[in-house]
Coordinates of C-alpha atoms and ligand atoms in Angstrom, one line a residue:
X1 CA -47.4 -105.7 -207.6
X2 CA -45.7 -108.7 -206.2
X3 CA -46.0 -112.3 -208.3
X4 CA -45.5 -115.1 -206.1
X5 CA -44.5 -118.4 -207.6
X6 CA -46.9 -120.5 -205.3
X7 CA -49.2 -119.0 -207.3
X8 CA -51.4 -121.1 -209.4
X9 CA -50.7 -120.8 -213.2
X10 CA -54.0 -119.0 -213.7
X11 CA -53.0 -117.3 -210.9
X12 CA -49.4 -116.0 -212.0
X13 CA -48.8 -113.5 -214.7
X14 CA -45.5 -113.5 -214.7
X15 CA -44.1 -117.4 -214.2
X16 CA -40.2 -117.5 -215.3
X17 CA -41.0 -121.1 -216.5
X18 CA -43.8 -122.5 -217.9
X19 CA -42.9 -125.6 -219.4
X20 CA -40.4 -128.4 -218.1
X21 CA -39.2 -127.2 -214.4
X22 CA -35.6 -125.8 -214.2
X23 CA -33.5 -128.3 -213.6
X24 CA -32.1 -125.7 -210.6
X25 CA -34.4 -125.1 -208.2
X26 CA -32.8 -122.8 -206.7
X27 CA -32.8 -120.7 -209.6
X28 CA -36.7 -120.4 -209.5
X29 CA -36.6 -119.1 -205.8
X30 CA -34.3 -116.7 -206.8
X31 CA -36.3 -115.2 -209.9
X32 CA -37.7 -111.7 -207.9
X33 CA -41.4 -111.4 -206.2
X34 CA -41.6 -108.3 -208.2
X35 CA -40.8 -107.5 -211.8
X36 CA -37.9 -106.8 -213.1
X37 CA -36.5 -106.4 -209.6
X38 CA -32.5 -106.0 -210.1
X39 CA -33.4 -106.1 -214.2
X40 CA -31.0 -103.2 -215.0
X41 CA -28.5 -105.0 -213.6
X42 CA -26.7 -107.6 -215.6
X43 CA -25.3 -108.7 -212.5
X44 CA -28.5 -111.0 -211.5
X45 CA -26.4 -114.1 -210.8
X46 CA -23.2 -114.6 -210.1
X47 CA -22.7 -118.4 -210.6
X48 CA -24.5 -120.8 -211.7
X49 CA -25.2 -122.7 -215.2
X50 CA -27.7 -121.4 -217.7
X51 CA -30.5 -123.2 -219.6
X52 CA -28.2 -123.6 -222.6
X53 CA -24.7 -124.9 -221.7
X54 CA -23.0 -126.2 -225.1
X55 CA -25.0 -124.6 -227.0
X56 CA -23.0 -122.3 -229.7
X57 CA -25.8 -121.7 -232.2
X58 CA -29.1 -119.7 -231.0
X59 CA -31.1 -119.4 -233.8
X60 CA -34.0 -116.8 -233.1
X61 CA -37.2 -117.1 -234.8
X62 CA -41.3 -115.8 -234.3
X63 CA -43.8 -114.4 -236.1
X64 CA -43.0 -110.9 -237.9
X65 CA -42.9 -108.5 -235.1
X66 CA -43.0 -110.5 -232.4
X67 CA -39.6 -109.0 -231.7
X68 CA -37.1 -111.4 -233.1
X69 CA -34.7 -108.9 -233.5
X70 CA -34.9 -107.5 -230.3
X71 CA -34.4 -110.2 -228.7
X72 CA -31.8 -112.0 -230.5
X73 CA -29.6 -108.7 -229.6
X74 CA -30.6 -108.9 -226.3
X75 CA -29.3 -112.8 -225.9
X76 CA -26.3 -111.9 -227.6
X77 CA -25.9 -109.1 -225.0
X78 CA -27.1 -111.1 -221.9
X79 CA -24.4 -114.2 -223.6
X80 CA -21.5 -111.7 -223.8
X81 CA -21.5 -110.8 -220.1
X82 CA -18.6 -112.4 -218.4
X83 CA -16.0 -111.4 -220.7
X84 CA -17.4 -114.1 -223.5
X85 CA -17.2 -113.2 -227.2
X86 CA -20.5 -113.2 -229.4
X87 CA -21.3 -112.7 -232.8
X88 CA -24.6 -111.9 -233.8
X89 CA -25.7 -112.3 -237.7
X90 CA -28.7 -110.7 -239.4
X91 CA -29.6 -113.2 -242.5
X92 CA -32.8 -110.8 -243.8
X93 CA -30.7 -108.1 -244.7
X94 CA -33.0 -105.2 -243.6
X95 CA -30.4 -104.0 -240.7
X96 CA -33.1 -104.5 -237.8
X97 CA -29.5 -104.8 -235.6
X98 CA -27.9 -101.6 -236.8
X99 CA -31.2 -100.1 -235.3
X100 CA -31.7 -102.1 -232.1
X101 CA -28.0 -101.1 -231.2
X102 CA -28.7 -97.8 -232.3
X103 CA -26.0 -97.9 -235.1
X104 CA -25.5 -96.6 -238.7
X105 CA -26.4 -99.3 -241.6
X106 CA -24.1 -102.1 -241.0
X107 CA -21.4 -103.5 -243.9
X108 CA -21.1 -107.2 -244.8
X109 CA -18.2 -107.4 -242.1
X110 CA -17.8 -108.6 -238.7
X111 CA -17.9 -105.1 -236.4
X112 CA -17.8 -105.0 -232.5
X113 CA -21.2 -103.2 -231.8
X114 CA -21.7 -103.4 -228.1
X115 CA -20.0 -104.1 -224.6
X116 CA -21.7 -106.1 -221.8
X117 CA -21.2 -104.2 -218.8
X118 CA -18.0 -105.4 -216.4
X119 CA -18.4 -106.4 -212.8
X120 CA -16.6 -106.5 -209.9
X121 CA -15.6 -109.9 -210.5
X122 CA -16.3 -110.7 -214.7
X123 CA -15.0 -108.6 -217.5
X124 CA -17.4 -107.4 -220.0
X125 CA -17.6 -109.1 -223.2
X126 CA -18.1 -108.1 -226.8
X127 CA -20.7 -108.6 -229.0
X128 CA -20.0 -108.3 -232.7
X129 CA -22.7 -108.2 -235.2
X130 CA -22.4 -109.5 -239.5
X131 CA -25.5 -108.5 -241.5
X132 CA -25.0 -111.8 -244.1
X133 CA -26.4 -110.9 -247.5
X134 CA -26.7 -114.1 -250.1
X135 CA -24.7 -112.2 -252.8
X136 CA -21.9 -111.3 -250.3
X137 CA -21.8 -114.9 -249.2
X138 CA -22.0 -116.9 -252.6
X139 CA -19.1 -114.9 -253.3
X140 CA -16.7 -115.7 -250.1
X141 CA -17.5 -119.4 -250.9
X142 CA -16.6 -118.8 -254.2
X143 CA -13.4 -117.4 -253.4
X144 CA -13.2 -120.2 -251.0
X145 CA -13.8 -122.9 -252.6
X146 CA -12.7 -122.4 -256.2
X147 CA -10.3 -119.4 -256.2
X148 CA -12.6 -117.4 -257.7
X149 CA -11.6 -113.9 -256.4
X150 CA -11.9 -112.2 -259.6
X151 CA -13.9 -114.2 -261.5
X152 CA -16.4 -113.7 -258.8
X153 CA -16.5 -109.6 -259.0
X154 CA -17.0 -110.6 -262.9
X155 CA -20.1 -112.2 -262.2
X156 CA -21.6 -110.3 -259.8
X157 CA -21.0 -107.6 -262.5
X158 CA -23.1 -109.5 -264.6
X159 CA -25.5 -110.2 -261.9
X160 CA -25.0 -113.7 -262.1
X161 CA -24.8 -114.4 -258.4
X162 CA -28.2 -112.7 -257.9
X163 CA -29.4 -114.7 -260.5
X164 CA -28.1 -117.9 -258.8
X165 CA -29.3 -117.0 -255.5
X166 CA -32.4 -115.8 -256.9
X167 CA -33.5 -119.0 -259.0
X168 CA -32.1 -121.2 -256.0
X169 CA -33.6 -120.6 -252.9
X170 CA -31.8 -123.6 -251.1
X171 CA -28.6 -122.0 -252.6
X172 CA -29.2 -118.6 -251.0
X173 CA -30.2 -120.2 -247.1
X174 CA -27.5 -122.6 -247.4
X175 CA -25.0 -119.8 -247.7
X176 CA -26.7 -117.9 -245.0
X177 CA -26.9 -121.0 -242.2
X178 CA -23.4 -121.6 -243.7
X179 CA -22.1 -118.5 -242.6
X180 CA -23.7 -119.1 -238.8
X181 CA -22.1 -122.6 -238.9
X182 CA -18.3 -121.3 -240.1
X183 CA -18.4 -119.0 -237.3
X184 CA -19.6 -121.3 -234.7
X185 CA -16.5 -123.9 -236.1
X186 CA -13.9 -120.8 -236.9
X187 CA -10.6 -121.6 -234.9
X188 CA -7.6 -119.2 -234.6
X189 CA -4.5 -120.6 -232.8
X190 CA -6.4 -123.7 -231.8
X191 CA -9.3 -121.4 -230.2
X192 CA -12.5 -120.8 -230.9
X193 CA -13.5 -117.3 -232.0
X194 CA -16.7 -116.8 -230.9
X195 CA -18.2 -118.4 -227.7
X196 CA -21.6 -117.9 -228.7
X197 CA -23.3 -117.3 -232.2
X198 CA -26.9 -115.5 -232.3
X199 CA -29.0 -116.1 -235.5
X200 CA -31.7 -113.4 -236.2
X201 CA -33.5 -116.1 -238.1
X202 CA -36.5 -115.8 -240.9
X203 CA -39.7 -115.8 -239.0
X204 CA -41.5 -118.8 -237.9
X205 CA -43.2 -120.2 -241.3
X206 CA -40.2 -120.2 -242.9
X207 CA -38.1 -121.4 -240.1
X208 CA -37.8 -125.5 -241.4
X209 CA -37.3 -125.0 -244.7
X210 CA -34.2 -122.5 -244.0
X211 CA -32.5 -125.0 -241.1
X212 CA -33.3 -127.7 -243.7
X213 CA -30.5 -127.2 -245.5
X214 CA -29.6 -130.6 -246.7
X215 CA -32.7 -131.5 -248.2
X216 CA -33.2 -128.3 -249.8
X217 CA -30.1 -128.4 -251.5
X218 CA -30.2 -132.1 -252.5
X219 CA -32.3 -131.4 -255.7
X220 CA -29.5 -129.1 -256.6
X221 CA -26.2 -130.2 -255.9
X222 CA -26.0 -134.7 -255.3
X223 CA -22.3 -134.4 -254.9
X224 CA -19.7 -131.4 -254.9
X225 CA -18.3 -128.9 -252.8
X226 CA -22.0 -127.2 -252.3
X227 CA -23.0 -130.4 -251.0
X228 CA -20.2 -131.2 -248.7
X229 CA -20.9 -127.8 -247.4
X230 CA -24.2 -128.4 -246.5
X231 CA -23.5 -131.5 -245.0
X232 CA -21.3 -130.0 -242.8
X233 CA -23.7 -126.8 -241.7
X234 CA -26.3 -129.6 -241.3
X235 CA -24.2 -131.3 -239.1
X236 CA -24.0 -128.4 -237.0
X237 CA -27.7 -127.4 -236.9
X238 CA -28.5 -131.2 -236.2
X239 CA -26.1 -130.9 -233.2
X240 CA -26.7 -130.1 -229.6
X241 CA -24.4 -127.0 -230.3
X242 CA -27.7 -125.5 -231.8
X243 CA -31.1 -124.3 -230.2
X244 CA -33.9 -123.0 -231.8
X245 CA -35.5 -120.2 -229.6
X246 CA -39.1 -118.7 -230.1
X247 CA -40.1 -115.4 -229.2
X248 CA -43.9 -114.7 -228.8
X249 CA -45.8 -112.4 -227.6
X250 CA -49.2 -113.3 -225.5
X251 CA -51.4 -113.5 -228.7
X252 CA -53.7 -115.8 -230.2
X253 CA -51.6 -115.7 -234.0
X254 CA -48.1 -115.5 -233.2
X255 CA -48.6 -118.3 -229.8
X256 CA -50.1 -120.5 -232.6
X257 CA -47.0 -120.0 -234.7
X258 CA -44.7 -121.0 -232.0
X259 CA -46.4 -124.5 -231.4
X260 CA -46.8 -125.5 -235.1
X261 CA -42.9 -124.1 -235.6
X262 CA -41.9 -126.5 -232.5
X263 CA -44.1 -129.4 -233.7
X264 CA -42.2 -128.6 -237.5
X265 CA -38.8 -128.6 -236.2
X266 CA -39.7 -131.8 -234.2
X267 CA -40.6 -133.6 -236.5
X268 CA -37.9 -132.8 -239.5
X269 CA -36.0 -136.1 -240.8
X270 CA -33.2 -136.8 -239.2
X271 CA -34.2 -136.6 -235.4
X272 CA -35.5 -133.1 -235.8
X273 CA -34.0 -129.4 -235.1
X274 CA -33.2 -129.1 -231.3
X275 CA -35.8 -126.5 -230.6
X276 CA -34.6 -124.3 -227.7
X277 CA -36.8 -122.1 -225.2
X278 CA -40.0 -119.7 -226.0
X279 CA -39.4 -115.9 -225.2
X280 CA -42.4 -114.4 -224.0
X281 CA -41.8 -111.0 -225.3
X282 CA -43.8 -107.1 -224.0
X283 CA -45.0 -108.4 -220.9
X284 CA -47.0 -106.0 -219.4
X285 CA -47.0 -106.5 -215.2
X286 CA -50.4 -107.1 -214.3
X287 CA -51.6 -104.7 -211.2
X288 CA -54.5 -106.4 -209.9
X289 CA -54.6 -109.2 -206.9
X290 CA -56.0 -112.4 -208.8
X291 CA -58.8 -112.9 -206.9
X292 CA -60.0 -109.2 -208.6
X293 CA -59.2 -110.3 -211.4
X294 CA -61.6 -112.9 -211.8
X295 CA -64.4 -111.1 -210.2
X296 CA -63.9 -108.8 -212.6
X297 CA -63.9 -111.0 -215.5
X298 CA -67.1 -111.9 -214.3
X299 CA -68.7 -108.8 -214.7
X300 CA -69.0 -108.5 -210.8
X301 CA -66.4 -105.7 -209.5
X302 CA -68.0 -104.2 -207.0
X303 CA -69.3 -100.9 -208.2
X304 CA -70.3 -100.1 -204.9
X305 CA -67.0 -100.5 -202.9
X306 CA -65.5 -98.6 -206.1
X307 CA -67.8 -95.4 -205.5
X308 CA -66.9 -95.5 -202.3
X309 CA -63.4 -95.1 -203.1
X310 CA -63.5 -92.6 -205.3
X311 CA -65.5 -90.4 -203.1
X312 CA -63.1 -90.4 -200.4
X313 CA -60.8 -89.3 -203.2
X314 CA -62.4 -86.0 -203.1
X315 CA -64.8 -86.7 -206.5
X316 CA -68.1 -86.2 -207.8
X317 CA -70.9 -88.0 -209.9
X318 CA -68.9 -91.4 -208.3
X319 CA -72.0 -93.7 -209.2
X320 CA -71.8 -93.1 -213.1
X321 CA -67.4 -92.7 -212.7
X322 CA -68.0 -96.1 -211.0
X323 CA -70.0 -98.1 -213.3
X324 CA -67.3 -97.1 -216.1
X325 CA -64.4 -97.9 -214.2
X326 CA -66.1 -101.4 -213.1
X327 CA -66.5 -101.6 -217.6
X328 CA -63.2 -101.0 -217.8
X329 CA -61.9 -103.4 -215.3
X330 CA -64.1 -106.1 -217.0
X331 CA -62.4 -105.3 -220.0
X332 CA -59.3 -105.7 -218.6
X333 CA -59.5 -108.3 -216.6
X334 CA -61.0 -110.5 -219.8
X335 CA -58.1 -109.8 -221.5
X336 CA -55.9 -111.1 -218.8
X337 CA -57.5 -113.7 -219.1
X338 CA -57.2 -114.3 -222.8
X339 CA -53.0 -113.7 -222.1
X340 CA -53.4 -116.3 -219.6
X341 CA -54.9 -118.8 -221.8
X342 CA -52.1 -118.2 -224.3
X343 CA -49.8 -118.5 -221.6
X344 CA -50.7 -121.7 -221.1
X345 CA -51.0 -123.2 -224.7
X346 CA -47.1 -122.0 -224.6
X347 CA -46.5 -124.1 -222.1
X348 CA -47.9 -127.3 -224.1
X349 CA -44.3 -128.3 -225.9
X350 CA -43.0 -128.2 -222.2
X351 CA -40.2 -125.9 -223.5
X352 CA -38.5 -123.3 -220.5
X353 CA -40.2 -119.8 -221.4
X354 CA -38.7 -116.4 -220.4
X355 CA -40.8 -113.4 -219.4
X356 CA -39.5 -110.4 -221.2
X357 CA -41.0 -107.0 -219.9
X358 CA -42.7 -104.2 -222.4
X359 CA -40.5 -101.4 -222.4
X360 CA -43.1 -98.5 -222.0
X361 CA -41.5 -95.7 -223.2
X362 CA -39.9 -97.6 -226.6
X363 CA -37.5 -99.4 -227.1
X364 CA -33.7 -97.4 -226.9
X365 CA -29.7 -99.6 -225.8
X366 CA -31.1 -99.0 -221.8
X367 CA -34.2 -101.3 -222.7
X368 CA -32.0 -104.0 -224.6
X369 CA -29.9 -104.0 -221.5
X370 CA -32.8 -104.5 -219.3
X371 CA -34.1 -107.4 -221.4
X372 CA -30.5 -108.5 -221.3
X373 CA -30.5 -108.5 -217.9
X374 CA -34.0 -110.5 -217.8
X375 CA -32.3 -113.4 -220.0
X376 CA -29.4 -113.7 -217.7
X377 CA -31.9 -113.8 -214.4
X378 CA -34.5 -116.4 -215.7
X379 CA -31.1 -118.4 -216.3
X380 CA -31.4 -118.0 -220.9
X381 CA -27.5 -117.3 -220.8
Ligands
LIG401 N1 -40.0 -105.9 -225.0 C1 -40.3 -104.9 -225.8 N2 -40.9 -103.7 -225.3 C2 -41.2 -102.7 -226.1 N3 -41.1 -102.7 -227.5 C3 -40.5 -103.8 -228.0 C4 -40.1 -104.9 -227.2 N4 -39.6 -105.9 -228.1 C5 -39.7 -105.4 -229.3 N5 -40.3 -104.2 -229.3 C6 -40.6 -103.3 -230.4 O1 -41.5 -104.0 -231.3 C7 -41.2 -103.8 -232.7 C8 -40.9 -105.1 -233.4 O2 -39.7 -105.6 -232.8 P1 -38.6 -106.4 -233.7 O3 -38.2 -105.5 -234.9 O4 -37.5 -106.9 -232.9 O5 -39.5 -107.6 -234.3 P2 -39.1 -108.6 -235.4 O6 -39.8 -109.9 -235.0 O7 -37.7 -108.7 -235.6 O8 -39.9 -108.0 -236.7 P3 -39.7 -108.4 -238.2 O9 -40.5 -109.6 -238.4 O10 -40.2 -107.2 -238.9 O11 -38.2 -108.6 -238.4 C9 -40.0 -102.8 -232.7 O12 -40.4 -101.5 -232.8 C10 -39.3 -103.0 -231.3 O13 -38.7 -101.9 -230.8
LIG402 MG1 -36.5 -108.4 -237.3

């Protein structure tokens, strides 16, 4: 099953970009005929920009079990090869990462969870993970900002911090983006930290409001350390440090979620959220030539040729075996159809898309490394 990229974009079923062309060519001739070719290998390209140069902050949204999590710890993955350093925060608290890395239940605390690979030529970088929990973070910035080491155990005693965080949404996601921001900024020696910070963000209706920190807070807090803290993790998500990726899969629901999340962030005061690339997530390879495809669709695979075939195969009854397998292959083919058509409505913000493979047999650390290694070759990090 080889996918060509002179094919036509009905054509193609698995294009590495649908919107805005790459700005290196080169980098779509070298995307494999075949799927996945080289994928297990995080070695795809050895030099060469990626999509995202600059950017610090990838903030990872979708609709619920698009596979948000998934792939946010495949980016961080595929941005930690080359010996770069990534931290990679879980703001829902439901330890989705401690899963996809195959890990126990992780603490509020930044723990090195995984290694990219080595090569000959790059070492392998780190990727550490921080599930941030509102509660956890109200009282660092206590601490922080006021001194408030003690008096802060004191009130979470008395549950007052989840009875902040609680009455105060904007409170509770400005602590959480806060937390993404500090690490982006954090220094030691005059270094930064972290090369790279992946967000495994709120899902995709939900996604403005939680970037918009500045405006949600401003009803609560006009002047003050909580504002000058938003103002400053505003100032980062406003920045061309930060991208806003999308992962979708090729569905009517979740592809409509993208483009009225894009057309959200777009439009936000201030200039907008820069919205980053769409992740086209459990791509299944399609087996048949185009051209098959579309007869099928029609309704018109020829039942004739097919009996044909299945009697040199050595079985019986091939008339009736026939006319079901030509059902089937309608029903197929319409549906490759229907992915195609989403396919193309993703392309509509004109946004680079990356084809990420369904791993058959479940998801396990080899298939985060192969989706890994599909970032890195379609040129996401
Ligand atoms: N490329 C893939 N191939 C096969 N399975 C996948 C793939 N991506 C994700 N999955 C599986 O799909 C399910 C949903 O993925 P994931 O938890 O990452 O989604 P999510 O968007 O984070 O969900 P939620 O909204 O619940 O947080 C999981 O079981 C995951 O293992
Ligand atoms: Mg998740």
């Amino acid at each position: 099953m080889a996918f060509r990229h002179g094919d036509t974009a009905a054509d193609s079923a698995l294009r590495p970009v649908c919107g805005r062309p790459r700005g290196d060519a080169g980098r779509l001739a070298g995307y494999p005929d075949t799927w996945c070719a080289g994928a297990d290998s995080l070695e795809g390209v050895s030099t060469r920009d990626t999509d995202w140069e600059g950017v610090r902050l990838h903030v990872v949204t979708g609709k619920g079990g698009a596979g948000k999590t998934t792939v946010a710890g495949a980016l961080a993955l595929a941005l930690a090869f080359g010996g770069k350093r990534v931290l990679l925060i879980e703001v829902e608290g439901r330890q989705g990462i401690a899963q996809v890395f195959d890990r126990p239940p992780l603490p509020y605390e930044e723990r090195k969870i995984a290694v990219a690979p080595e090569s000959a030529t790059r070492p392998g970088g780190e990727v550490y993970a921080l599930v941030a929990d509102p509660e956890s973070a109200l009282l660092e910035y206590l601490e922080m900002f006021y001194n408030l080491r003690h008096a802060g155990k004191a009130l979470t005693r008395l549950g007052v911090t989840d009875f902040a965080t609680t009455i105060a949404p904007g409170l509770r996601d400005v602590l959480l983006t806060g937390k993404a921001a500090e690490a982006v900024r954090r220094k030691k020696g005059g270094r930064l930290i972290y090369d790279a910070v992946v967000m495994d963000a709120p899902p995709t209706g939900r996604i403005g409001r939680f970037l918009n920190v500045t405006s949600e807070v401003s009803g609560l807090a006009r002047v003050g350390p909580v504002r000058n803290h938003a103002d400053t993790v505003q100032k980062v998500i406003h920045s061309p440090q930060t991208a806003v990726h999308f992962v979708s899969t090729l569905e009517e629901m979740p592809v409509q979620e993208v483009l009225d999340g894009v057309a959200e962030l777009r439009g936000l005061p201030g200039g907008g959220i820069p919205v980053g690339g769409i992740m086209i997530n459990m791509v299944r390879p399609e087996e048949l030539p185009p051209a098959e495809l579309r007869l099928a669709a029609a309704g018109s695979a020829d039942e004739h040729e097919l009996a044909l075939g299945l009697k040199a195969a050595g079985l019986d009854d091939t008339r009736r075996l026939a006319a079901d397998l030509a059902a089937e292959l309608t029903e197929h083919a319409v549906a490759a159809a229907g992915q195609e058509q989403q396919r193309r409505r993703l392309a509509e913000p004109g946004l680079p898309c990356y084809q990420l493979p369904m791993i058959a047999d479940g998801m396990d650390l080899g298939g985060l490394y192969r989706l890994a290694a599909a970032l890195r070759e379609q040129g996401a990090a």
